[in-house]
mmCIF file of C-alpha atoms in Angstrom:
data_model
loop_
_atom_site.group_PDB
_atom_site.id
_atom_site.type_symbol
_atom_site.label_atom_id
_atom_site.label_comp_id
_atom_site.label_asym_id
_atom_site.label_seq_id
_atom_site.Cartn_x
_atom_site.Cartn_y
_atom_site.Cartn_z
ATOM 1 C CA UNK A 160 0.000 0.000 0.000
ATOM 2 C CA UNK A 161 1.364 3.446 -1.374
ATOM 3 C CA UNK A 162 1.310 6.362 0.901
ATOM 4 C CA UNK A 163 0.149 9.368 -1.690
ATOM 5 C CA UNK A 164 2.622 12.461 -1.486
ATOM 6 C CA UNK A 165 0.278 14.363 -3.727
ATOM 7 C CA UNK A 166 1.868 16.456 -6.826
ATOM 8 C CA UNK A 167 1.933 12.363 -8.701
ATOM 9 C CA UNK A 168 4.393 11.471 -5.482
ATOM 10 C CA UNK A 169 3.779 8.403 -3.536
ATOM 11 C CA UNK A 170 6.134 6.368 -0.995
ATOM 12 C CA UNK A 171 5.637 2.658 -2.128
ATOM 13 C CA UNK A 172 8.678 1.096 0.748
ATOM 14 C CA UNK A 173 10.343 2.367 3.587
ATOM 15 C CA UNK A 174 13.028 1.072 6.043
ATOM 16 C CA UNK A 175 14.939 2.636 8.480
ATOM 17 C CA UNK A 176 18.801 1.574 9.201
ATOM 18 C CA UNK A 177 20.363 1.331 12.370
ATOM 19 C CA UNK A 178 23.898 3.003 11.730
ATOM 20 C CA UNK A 179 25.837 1.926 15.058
ATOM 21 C CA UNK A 180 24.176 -1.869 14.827
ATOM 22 C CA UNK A 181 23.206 -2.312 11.018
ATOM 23 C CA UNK A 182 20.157 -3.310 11.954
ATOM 24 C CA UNK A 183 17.169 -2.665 9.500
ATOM 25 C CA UNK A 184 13.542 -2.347 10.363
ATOM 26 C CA UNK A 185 10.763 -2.585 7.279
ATOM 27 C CA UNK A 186 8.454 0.008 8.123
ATOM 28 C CA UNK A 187 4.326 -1.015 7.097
ATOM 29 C CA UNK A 188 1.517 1.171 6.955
ATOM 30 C CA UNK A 189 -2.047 1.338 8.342
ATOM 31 C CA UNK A 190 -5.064 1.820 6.357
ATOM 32 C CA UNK A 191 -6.224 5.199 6.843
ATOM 33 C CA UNK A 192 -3.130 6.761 8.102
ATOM 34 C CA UNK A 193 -0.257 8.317 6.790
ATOM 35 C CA UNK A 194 2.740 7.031 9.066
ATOM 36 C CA UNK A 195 4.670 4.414 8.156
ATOM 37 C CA UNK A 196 5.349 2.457 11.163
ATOM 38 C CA UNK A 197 8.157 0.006 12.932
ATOM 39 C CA UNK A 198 7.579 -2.857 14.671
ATOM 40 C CA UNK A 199 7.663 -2.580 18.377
ATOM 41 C CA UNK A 200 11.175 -1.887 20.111
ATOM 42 C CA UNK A 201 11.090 -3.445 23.615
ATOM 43 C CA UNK A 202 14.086 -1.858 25.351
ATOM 44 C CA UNK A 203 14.650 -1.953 29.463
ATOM 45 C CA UNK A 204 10.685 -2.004 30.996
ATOM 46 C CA UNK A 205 9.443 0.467 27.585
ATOM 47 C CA UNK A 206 8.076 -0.545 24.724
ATOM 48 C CA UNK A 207 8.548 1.855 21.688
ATOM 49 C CA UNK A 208 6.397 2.503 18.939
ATOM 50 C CA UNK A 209 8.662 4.875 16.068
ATOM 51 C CA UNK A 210 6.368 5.753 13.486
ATOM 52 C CA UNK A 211 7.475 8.132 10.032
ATOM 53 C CA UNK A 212 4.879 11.301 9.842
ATOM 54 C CA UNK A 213 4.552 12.195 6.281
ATOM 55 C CA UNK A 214 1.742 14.869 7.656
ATOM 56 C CA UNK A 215 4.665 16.560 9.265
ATOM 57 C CA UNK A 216 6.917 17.997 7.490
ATOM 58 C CA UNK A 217 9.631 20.216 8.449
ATOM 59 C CA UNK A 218 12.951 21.168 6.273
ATOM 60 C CA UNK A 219 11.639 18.617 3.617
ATOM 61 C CA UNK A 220 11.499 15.717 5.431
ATOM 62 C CA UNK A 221 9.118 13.814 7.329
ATOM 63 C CA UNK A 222 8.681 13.587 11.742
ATOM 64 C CA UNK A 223 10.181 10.399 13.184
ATOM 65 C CA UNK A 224 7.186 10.251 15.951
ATOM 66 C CA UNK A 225 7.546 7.792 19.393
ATOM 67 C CA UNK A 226 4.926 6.717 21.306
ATOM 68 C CA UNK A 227 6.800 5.352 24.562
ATOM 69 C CA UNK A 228 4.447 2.357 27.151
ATOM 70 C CA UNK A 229 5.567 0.744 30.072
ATOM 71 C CA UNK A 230 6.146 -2.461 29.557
ATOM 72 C CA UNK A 231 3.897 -5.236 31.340
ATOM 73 C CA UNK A 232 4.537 -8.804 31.063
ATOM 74 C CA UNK A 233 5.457 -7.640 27.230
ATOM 75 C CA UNK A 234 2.173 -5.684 26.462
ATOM 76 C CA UNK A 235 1.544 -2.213 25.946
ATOM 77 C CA UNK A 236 0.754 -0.631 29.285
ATOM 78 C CA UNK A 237 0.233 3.080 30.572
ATOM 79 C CA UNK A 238 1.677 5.285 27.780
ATOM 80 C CA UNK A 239 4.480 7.529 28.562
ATOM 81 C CA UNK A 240 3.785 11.743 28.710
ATOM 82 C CA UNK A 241 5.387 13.066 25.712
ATOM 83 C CA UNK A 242 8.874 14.294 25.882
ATOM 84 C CA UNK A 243 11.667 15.313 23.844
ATOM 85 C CA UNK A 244 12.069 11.965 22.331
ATOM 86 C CA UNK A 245 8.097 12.167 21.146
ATOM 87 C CA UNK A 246 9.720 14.010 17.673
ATOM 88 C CA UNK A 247 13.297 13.843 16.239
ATOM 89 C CA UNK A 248 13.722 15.789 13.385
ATOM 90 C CA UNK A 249 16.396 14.391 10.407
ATOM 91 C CA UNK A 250 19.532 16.204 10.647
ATOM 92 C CA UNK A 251 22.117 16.207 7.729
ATOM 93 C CA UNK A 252 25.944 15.693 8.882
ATOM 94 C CA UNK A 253 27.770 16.795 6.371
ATOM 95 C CA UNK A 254 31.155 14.890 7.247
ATOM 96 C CA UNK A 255 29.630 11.555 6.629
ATOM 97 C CA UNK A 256 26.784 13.134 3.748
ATOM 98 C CA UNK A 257 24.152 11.612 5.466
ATOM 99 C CA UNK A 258 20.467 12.513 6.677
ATOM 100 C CA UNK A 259 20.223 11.085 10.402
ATOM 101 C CA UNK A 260 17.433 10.779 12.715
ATOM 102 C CA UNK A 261 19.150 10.889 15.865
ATOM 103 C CA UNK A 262 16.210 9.483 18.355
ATOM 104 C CA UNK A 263 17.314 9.195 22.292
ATOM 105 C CA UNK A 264 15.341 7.624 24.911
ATOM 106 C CA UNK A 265 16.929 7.397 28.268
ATOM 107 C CA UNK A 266 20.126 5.309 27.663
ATOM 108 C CA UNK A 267 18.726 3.721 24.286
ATOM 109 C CA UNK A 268 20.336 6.112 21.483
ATOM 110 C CA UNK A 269 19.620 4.841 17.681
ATOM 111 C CA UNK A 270 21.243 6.733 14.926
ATOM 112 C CA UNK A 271 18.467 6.322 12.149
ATOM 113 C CA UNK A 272 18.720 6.156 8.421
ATOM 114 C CA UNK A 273 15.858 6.585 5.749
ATOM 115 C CA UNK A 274 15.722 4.381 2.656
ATOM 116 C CA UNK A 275 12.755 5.303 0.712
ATOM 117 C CA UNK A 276 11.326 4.078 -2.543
ATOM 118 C CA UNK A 277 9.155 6.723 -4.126
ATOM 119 C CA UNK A 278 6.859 6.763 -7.376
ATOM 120 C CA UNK A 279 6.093 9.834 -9.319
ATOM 121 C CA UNK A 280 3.325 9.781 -12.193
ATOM 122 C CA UNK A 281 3.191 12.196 -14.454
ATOM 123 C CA UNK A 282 0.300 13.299 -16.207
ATOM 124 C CA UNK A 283 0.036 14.514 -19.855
ATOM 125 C CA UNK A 284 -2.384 16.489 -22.430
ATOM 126 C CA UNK A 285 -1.948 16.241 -26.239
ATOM 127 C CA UNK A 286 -3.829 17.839 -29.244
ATOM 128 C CA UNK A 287 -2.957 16.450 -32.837
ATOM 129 C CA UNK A 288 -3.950 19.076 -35.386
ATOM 130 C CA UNK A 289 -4.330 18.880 -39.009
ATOM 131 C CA UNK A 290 -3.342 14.990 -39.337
ATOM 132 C CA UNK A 291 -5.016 13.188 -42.469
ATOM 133 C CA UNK A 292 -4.315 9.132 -42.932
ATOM 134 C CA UNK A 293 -2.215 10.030 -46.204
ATOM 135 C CA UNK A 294 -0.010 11.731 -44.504
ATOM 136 C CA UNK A 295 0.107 10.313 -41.190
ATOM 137 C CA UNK A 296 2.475 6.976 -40.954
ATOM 138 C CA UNK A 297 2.814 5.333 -37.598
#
């Protein structure tokens, strides 16, 4: 399922790399939103949610969003207030040329990549004027 960008733009895949681990986590969509989303990251007595905003947008690039639970018996309890980890922004470092979401949670730091597959349609109009079957040959 295709996420629609508008403009002909739609994200058909994303992933998100873990740069200190090499880890990769397939993100999936939900019918009805537009997030993609990772599977859930148990970590300590947490469980986090990390979900890609393409609703917010800010310096071109989508919101990494967290939802943060307490973890009990390995089900989503009491949700966590919203703090600073709730949005990380992508920052470019420009020694490594690389976009980075840098997401920190207590002592669980992840240094994020984006790979993204897009499509773009474009859509065209034509007139033929003044075309006979003489002197048109395909």
């Amino acid at each position: 399922m295709a996420i629609d960008l508008g403009c002909g733009k739609s994200v058909l895949f994303m992933s998100l790399l873990e740069l200190n681990s090499g880890d990769e986590m397939t993100l999936f969509e939900r019918t009805g939103s537009r997030c993609h989303f990772s599977d859930d990251i148990f970590f300590d007595r947490y469980i986090i949610t990390l979900r890609v905003h393409w609703d917010d947008i800010r310096n071109t690039n989508p919101v990494l969003d967290s939802d943060i639970y307490e973890n009990v018996s390995g089900s989503k309890g009491r949700r966590l207030r919203n703090g600073p980890w709730h949005h990380t922004m992508k920052n470019f470092i420009p020694e490594e040329n690389l976009a980075v979401y840098d997401f920190v949670f207590r002592e669980l730091r992840l240094r994020l990549s984006a790979k993204m597959t897009f499509a773009v349609g474009v859509s065209m109009d034509a007139i033929i004027v003044g075309l006979n079957s003489k002197e048109f040959t395909p």
